[in-house]
Coordinates of C-alpha atoms in Angstrom, one line a residue:
X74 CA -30.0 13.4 -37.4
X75 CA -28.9 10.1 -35.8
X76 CA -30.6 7.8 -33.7
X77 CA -27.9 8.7 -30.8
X78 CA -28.6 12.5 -31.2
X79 CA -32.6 12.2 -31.6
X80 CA -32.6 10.0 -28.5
X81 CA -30.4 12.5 -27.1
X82 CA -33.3 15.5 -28.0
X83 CA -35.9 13.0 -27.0
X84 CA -34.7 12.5 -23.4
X85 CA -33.7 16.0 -22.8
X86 CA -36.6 18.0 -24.7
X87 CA -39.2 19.7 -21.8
X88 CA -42.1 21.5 -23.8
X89 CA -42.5 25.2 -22.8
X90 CA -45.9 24.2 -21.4
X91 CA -43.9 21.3 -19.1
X92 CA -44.6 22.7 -15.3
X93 CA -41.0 20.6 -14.7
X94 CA -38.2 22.6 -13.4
X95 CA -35.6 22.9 -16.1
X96 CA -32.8 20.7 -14.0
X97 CA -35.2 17.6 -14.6
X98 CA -34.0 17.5 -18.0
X99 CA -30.5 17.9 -16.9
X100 CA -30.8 14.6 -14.9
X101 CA -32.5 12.5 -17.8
X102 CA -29.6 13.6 -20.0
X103 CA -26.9 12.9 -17.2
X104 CA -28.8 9.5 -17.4
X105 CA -29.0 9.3 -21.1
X106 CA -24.8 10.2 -21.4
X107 CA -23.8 7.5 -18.5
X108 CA -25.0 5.0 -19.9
X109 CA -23.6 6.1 -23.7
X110 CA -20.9 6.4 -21.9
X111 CA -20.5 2.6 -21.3
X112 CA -20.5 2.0 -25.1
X113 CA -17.2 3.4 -25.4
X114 CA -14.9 0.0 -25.3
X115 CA -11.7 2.3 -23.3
X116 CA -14.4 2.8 -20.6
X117 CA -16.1 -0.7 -20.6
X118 CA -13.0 -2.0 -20.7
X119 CA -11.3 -0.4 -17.8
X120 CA -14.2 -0.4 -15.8
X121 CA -14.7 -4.1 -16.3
X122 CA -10.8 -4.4 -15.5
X123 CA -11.0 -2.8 -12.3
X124 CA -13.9 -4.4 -11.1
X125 CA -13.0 -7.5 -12.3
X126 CA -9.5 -7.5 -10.5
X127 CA -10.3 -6.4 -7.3
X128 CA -12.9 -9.1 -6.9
X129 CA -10.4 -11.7 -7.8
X130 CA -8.1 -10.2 -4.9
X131 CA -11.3 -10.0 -2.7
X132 CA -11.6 -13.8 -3.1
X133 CA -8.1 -14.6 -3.2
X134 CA -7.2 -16.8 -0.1
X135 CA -4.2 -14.5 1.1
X136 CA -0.8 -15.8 2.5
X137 CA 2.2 -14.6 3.9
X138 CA 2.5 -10.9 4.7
X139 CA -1.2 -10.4 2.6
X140 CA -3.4 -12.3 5.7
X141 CA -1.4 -9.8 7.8
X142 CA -2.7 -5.9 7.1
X143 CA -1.7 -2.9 8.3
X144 CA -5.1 -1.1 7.5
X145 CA -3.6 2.5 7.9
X146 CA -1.6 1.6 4.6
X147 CA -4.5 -0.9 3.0
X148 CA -6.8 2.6 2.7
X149 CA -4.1 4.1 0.6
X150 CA -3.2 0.9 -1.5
X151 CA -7.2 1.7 -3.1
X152 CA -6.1 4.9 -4.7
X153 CA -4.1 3.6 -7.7
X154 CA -7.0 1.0 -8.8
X155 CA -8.9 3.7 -10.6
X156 CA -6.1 4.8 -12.6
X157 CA -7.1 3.9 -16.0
X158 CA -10.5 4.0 -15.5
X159 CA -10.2 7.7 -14.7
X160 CA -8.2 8.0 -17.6
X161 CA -10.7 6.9 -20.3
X162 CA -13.3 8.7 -18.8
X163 CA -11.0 12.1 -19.1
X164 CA -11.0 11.2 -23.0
X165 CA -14.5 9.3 -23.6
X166 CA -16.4 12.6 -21.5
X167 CA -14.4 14.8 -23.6
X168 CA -15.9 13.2 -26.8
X169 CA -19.2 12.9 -25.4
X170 CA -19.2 16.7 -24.7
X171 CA -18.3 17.6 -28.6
X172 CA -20.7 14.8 -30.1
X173 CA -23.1 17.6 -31.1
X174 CA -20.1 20.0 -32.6
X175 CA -18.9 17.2 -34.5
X176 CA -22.1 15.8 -36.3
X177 CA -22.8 19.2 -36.7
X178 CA -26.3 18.8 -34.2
X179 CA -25.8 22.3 -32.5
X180 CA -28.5 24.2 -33.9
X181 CA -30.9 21.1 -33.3
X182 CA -30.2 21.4 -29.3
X183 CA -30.5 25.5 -29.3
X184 CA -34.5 25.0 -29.7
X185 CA -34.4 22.8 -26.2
X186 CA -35.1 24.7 -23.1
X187 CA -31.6 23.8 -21.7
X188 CA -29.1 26.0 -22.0
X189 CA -25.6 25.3 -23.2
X190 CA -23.9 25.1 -19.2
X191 CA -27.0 23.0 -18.2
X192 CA -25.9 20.7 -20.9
X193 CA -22.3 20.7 -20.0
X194 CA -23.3 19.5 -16.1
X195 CA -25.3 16.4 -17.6
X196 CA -21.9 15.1 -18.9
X197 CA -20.0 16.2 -15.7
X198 CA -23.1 14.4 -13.6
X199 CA -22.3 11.2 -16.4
X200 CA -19.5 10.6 -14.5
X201 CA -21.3 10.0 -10.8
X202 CA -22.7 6.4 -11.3
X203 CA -19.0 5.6 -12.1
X204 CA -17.6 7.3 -8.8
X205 CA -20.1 5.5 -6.9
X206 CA -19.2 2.1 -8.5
X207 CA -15.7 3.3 -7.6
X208 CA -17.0 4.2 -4.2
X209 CA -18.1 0.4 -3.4
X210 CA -15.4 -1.1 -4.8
X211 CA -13.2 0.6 -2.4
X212 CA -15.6 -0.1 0.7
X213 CA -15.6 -3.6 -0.5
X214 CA -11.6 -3.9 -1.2
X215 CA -11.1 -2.2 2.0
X216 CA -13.6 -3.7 4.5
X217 CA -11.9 -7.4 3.2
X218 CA -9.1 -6.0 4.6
X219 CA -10.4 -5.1 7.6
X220 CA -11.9 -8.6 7.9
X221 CA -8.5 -10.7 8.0
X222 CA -8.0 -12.1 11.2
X223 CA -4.6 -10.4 10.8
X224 CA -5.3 -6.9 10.2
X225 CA -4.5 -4.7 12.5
X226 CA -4.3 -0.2 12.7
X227 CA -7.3 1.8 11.4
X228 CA -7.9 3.4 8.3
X229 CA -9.1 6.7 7.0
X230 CA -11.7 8.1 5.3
X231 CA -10.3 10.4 3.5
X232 CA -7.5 8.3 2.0
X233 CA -10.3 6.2 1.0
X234 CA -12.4 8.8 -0.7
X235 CA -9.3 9.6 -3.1
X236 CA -10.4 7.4 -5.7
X237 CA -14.0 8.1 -6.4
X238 CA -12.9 11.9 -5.9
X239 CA -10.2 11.2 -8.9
X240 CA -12.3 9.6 -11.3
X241 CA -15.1 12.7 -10.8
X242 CA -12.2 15.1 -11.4
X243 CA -11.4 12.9 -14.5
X244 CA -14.7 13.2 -15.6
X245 CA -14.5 17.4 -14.8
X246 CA -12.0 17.8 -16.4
X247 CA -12.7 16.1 -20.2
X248 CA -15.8 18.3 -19.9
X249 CA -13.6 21.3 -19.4
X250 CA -10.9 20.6 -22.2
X251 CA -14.1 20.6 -24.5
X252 CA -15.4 23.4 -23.7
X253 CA -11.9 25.3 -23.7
X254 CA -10.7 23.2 -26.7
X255 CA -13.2 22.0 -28.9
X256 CA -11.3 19.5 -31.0
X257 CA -11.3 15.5 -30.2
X258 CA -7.8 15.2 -30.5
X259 CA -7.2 17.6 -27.3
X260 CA -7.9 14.5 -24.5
X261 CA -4.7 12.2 -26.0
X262 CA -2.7 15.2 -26.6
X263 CA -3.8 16.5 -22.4
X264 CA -3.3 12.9 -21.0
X265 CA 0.2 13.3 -21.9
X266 CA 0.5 17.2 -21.0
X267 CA -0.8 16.5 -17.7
X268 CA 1.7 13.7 -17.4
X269 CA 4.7 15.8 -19.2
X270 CA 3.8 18.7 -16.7
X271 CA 3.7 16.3 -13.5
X272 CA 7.1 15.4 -14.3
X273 CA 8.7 18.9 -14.9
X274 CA 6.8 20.1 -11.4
X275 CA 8.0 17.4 -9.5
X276 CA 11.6 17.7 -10.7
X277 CA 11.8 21.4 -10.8
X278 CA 10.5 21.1 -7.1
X279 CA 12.5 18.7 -6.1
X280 CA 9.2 16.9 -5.3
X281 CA 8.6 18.9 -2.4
X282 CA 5.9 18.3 -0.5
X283 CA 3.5 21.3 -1.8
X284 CA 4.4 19.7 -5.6
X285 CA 3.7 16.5 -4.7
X286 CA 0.3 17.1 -3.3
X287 CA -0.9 18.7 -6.2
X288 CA -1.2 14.7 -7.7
X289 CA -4.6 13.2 -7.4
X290 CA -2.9 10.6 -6.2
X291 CA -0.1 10.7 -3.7
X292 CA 2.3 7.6 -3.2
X293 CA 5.1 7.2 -1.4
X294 CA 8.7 6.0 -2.3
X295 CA 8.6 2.9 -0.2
X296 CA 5.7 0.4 0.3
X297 CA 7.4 -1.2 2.4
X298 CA 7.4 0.7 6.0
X299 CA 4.6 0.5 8.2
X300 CA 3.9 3.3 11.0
X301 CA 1.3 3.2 13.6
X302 CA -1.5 5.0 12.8
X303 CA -0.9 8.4 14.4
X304 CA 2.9 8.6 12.8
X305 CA 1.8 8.3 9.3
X306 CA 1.6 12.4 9.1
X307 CA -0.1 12.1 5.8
X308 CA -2.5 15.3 5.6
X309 CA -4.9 13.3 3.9
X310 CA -8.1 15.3 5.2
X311 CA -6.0 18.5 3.8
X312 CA -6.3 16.7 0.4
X313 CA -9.7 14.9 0.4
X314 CA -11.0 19.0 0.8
X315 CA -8.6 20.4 -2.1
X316 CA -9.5 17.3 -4.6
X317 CA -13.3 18.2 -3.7
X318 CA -12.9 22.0 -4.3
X319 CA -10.8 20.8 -7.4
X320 CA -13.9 18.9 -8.9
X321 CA -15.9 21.9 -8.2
X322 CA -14.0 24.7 -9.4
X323 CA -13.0 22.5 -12.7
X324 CA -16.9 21.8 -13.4
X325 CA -18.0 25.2 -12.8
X326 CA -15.0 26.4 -15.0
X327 CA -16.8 24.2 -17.9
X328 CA -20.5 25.9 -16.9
X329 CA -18.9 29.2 -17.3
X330 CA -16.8 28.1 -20.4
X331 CA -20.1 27.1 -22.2
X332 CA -22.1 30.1 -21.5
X333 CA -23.3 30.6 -18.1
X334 CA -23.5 33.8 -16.7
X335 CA -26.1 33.5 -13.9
X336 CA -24.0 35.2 -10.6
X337 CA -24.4 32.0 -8.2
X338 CA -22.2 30.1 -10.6
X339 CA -19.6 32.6 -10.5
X340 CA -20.0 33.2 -6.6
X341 CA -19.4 29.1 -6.4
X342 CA -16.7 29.1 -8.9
X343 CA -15.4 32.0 -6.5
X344 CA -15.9 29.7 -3.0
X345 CA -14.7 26.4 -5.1
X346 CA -11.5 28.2 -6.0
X347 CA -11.3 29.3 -2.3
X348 CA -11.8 25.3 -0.9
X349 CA -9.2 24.3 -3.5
X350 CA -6.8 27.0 -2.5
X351 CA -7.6 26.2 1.5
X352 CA -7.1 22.4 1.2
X353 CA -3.7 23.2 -1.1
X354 CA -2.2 25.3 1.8
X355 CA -3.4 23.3 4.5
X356 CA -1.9 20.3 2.9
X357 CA 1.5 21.5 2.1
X358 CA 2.3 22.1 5.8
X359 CA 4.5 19.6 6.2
X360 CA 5.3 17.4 9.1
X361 CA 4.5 19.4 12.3
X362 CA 7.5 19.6 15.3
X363 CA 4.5 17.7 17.7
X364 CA 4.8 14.5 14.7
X365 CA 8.6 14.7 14.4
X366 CA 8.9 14.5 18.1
X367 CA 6.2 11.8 18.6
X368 CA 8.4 9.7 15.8
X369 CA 11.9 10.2 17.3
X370 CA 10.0 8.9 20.6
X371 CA 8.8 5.8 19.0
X372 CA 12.0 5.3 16.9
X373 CA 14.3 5.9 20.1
X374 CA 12.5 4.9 23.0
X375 CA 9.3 3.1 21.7
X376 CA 8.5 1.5 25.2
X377 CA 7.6 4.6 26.3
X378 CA 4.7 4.6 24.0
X379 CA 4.2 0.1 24.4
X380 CA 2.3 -2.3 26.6
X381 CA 3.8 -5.6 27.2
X382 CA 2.1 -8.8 28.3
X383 CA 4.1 -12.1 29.5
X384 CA 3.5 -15.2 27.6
X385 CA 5.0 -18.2 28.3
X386 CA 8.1 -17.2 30.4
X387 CA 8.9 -13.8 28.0
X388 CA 7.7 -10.8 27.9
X389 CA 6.6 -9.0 24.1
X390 CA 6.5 -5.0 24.1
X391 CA 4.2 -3.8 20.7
X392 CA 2.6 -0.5 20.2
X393 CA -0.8 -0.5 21.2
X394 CA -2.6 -1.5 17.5
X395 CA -0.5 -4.6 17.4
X396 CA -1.2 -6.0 21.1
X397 CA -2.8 -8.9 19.9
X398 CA -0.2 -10.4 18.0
X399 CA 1.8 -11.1 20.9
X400 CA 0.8 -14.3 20.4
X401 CA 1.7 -14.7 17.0
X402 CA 5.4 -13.9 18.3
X403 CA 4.9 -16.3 21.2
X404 CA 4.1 -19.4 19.4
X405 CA 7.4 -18.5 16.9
X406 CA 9.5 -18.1 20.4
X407 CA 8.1 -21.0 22.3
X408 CA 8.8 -23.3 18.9
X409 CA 12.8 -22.0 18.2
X410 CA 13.1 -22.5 22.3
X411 CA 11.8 -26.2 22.7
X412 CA 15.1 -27.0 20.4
X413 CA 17.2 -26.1 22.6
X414 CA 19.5 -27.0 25.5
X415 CA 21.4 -26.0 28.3
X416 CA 19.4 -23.0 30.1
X417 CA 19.1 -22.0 26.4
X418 CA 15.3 -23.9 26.5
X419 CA 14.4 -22.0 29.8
X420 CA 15.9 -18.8 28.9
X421 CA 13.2 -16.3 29.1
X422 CA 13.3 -12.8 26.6
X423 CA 11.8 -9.8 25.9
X424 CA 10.0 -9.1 22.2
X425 CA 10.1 -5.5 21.7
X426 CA 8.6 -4.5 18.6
X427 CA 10.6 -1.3 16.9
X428 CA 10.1 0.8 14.0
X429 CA 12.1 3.4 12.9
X430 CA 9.6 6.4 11.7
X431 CA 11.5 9.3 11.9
X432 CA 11.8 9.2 8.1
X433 CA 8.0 8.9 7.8
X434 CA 6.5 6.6 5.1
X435 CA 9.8 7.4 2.6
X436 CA 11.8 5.8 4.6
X437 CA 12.9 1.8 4.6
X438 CA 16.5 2.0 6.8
X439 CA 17.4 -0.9 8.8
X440 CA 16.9 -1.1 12.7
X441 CA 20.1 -1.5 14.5
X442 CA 20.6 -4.5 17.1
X443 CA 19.7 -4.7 20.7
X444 CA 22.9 -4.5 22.7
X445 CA 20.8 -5.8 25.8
X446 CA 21.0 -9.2 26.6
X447 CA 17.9 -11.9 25.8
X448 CA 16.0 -8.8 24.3
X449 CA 15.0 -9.5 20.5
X450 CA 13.4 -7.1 18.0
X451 CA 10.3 -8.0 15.8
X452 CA 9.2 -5.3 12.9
X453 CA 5.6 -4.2 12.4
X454 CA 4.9 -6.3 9.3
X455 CA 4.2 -10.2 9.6
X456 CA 3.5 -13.0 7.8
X457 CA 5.5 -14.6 4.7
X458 CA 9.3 -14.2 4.8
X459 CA 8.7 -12.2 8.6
X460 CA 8.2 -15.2 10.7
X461 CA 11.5 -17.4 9.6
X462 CA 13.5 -14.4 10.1
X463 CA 12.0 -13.9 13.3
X464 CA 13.0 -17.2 14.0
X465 CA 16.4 -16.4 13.1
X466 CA 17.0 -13.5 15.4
X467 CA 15.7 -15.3 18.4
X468 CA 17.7 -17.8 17.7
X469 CA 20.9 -16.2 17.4
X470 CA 20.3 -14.8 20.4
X471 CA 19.7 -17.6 22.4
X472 CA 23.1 -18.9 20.7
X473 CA 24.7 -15.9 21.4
X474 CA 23.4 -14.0 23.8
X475 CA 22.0 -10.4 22.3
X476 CA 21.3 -9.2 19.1
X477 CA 24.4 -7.3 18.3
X478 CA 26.6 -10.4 18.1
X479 CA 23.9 -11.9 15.9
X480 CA 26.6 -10.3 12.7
X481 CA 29.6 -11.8 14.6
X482 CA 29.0 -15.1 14.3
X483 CA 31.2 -16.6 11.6
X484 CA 31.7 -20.1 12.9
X485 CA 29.5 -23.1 13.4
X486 CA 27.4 -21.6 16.2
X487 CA 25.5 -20.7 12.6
X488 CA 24.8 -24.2 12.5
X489 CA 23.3 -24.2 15.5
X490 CA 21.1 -21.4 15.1
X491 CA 19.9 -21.9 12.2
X492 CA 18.4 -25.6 13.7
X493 CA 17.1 -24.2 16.1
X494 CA 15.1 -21.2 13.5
X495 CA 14.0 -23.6 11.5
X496 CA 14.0 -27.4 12.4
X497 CA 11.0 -27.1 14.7
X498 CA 8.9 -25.6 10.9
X499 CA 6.5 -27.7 8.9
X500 CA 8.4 -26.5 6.2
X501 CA 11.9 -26.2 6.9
X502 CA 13.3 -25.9 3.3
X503 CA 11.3 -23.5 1.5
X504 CA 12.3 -21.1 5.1
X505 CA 15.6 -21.8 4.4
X506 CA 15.4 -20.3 1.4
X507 CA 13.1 -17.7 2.3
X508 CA 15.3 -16.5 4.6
X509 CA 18.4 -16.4 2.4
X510 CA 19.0 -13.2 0.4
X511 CA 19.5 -14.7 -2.4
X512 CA 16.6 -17.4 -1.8
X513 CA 19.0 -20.3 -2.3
X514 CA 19.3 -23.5 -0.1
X515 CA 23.4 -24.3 -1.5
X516 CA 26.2 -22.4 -1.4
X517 CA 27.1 -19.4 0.7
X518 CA 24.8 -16.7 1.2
X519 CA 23.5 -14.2 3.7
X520 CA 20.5 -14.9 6.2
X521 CA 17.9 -11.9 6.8
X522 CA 16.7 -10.7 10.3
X523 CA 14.7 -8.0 11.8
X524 CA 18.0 -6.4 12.5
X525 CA 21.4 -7.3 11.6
X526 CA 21.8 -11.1 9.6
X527 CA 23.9 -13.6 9.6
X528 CA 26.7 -14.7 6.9
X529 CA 26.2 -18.8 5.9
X530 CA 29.7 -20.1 4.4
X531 CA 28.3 -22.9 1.6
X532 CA 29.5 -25.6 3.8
X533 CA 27.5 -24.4 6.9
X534 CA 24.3 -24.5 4.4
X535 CA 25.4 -28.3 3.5
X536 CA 25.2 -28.7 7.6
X537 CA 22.0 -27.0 8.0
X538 CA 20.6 -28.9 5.0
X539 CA 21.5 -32.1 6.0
X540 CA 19.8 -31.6 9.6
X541 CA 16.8 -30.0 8.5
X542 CA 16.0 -33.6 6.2
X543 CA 16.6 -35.8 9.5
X544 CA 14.1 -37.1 11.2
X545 CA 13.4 -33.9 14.1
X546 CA 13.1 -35.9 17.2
X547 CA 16.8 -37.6 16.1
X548 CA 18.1 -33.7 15.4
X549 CA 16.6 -32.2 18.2
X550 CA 18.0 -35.1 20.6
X551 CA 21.3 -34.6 19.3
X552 CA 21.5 -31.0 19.9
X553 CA 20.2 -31.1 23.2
X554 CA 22.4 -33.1 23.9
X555 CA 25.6 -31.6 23.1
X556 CA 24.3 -28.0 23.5
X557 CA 27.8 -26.4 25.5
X558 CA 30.1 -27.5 22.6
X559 CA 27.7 -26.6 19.8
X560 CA 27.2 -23.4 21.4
X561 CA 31.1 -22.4 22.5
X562 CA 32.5 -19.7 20.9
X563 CA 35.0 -20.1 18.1
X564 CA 33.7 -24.0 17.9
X565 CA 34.3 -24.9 13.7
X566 CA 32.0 -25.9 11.3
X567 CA 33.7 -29.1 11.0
X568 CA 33.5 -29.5 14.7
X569 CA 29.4 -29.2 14.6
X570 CA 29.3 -31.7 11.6
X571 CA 31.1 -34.3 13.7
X572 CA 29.3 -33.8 16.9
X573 CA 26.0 -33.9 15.4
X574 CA 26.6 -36.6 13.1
X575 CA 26.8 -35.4 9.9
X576 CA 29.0 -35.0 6.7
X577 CA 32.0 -32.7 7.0
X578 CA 32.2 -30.9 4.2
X579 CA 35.3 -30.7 2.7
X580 CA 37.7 -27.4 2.6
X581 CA 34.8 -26.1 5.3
X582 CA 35.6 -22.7 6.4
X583 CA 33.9 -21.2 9.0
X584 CA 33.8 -17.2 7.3
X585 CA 33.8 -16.2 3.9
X586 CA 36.7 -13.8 4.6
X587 CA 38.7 -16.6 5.0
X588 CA 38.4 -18.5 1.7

């Protein structure tokens, strides 16, 4: 016998004369298998991996649309963490479970007092210390989150619970496979089935939404969209019960597979198979007419559903979770205003935050422009690449008038515009090429907003370029003061560039078309 297997005996063995209820012995082996469990370098290294990571990020000073959390997407962004770790434990609980099989040790455990089944839930209970590591390391990535001075919607618990739920199932399940298949090479060979299977469901379904929540682990297509908190629709409570009845009926499954007979464990197989079948159904319901309608209200008509607060001369309009970013928008309208001119720098708006939710989390289409005049949209995400094409759409509108003549412009009111989003930043380059599709600052490109863009011809960007390295207060002045011509329709690029001072470029056109 090995030293493993007769410390194995050692821990477990309870003398017939032992007063101890048999279940004590069951936890010192659960005890005994965690921590053999750690010895196995797919788990340590995984674990150490996960842990490892997600402390980094913890730490990590966060910028740009990071500092700036939606928290009813942050809960779901924990789930895929645990991926490999609940992978190796599938495989490493599997080999645990036929380490007496293989050295051939069976006999030697048939003299303890525990049964076969009680053995099996030690090496199901193995895998609980590593669900609660995964437990805090969720709280802890998630309350970081929460934290930000940016963060803003609530998060749910039972998104959150996903991932110490997966890696117990994980742990379930590799105890079941032995059981059912008692070879080592089973785990590799069901790693891939499960995947292979996944697949063939999800394309046979055409990932309906009863196929999909079958996963573990649910994502969506886009990461992108953010919804307030009430239209994400994801039955996540639904799917927190069927994972838990899951784990149940799966570790019961193995107690039965391994010998046990007694009738409560095949009255709670009986009522896990029931919670698994309950929190399938319930979550396959789809999105219910009260959601659809309450996201064609907030897609269509979202003030019906805002509050709005007047800052500075404008109004902002934002769905109740992101009132307090008003200010955020404010300082980004007061800055592209104070370049101004004409009754441009007095011009008062109205920010209306808009979403477009009536595809739920899958979708990522594009808002369509305000036809309204000095109204301007702002999205639900912030931060990063958000606030210079913020800029931008304000600014076309004060150059223009409304949003939906924001795509019109073709001549060198782009000029204009484009000063004013981004000559009043403390970094007025790297915006400019955050802001350009194809993140250049040369050559012709097109310029993202909230809504619709605008089209830069390469020797508008030579303009822009030029104006953003002058000193601001000589820029600014110059604008100012020649606002009515730099702002009159069909004015030329070349016409801009001479006003303000600057090189013509040569051949300028003022739209790509044209060239």
């Amino acid at each position: 016998m090995s030293l493993a297997t007769k410390t194995v005996a050692e821990s477990a063995a309870v003398p017939a004369d032992d007063p101890r209820h048999p279940w004590a012995a069951v936890f010192a082996l659960a005890r005994f298998e965690a921590r053999d469990l750690l010895r196995y370098i797919p788990v340590l290294v995984t674990l150490v991996l996960y842990v490892g990571y997600t402390a980094w990020t913890l730490f990590d000073s966060k910028e740009g649309m990071d500092a700036f959390p939606a928290l009813q997407n942050a809960d779901r962004h924990t789930q895929s963490g645990p991926l490999l770790l609940g992978v190796a434990l599938f495989v490493c609980v599997n080999r645990c479970t036929l380490r007496s099989r293989k050295r051939g040790t069976d006999r030697q455990f048939d003299v303890l007092v525990m049964e076969p089944w009680r053995r099996t839930v030690a090496h199901v209970l193995s895998v609980v210390p590593f669900a609660a590591v995964t437990a805090l390391v969720v709280l802890g990535e998630f309350t970081r989150q929460a934290l930000r001075p940016g963060a803003v919607g609530h998060g749910s618990l039972a998104e959150l619970a996903v991932g110490p739920l997966y890696v117990l199932l994980c742990g379930a399940l590799g105890a079941l496979l032995a059981r059912l298949v008692p070879s080592t090479f089973a785990a590799p060979v069901g790693v891939v089935g499960l995947f292979v299977l996944s697949v063939f469901v999800s394309a046979g379904t055409a990932d309906a939404q009863w196929s999909r929540w079958l996963s573990p682990i649910v994502e969506e297509t886009s990461n992108n969209t953010v919804l307030p908190s009430d239209l994400v629709g994801r039955p996540a409570a639904w799917h927190a019960l069927y994972l838990t009845g899951l784990i149940l009926l799966v570790a019961l499954g193995a107690m039965l597979a391994s010998g046990g007979r007694a009738l409560y464990l095949r009255a709670g197989a009986a009522g896990a198979l029931a919670l698994t079948l309950t929190g399938a159904v319930g979550q396959s319901g789809g999105v219910s007419a009260e959601l659809t309608a309450a996201r064609e209200r907030a897609s269509v008509s979202p003030q019906r559903d805002q509050s709005c607060v007047r800052r500075g001369g404008s109004i902002y309009c934002a769905f109740p979770e992101w009132a307090g970013r008003a200010g955020d928008w404010a300082g980004v309208v007061d800055r592209v205003r104070s370049l101004a001119g004409g009754t441009a720098a007095g011009q008062s708006l109205l920010v209306r935050q808009r979403i477009d939710a009536r595809y739920g989390l899958d979708g990522d289409s594009a808002i369509e422009p305000l036809t309204a005049p000095n109204q301007v949209t702002v999205g639900a995400r912030w931060g990063g690449n958000r606030v210079p094409e913020f800029a931008v759409a304000v600014a076309y509108v004060l150059v223009a008038g409304d949003e939906s003549k924001g795509s019109e412009l073709c001549d060198g009111r782009v000029v204009t515009a484009m000063w004013l989003a981004l000559g009043g930043d403390s970094h007025p380059m790297a915006d400019l090429a955050n802001v350009r599709l194809d993140d250049s600052v040369t050559g012709s490109a097109y310029v993202l907003a909230p809504t619709s863009g605008l089209s830069m011809t390469a020797g508008q960007t030579d303009v822009v370029r030029e104006l953003l390295q002058r000193p601001r207060g000589a820029a600014t002045a110059s604008v100012k003061q020649h606002w009515a011509e730099l702002t009159a329709p069909g004015v030329s690029t070349a016409q801009v560039a001479r006003v303000l001072g600057t090189e013509v470029p040569k051949g300028a056109k003022d739209c790509e078309d044209d060239e």
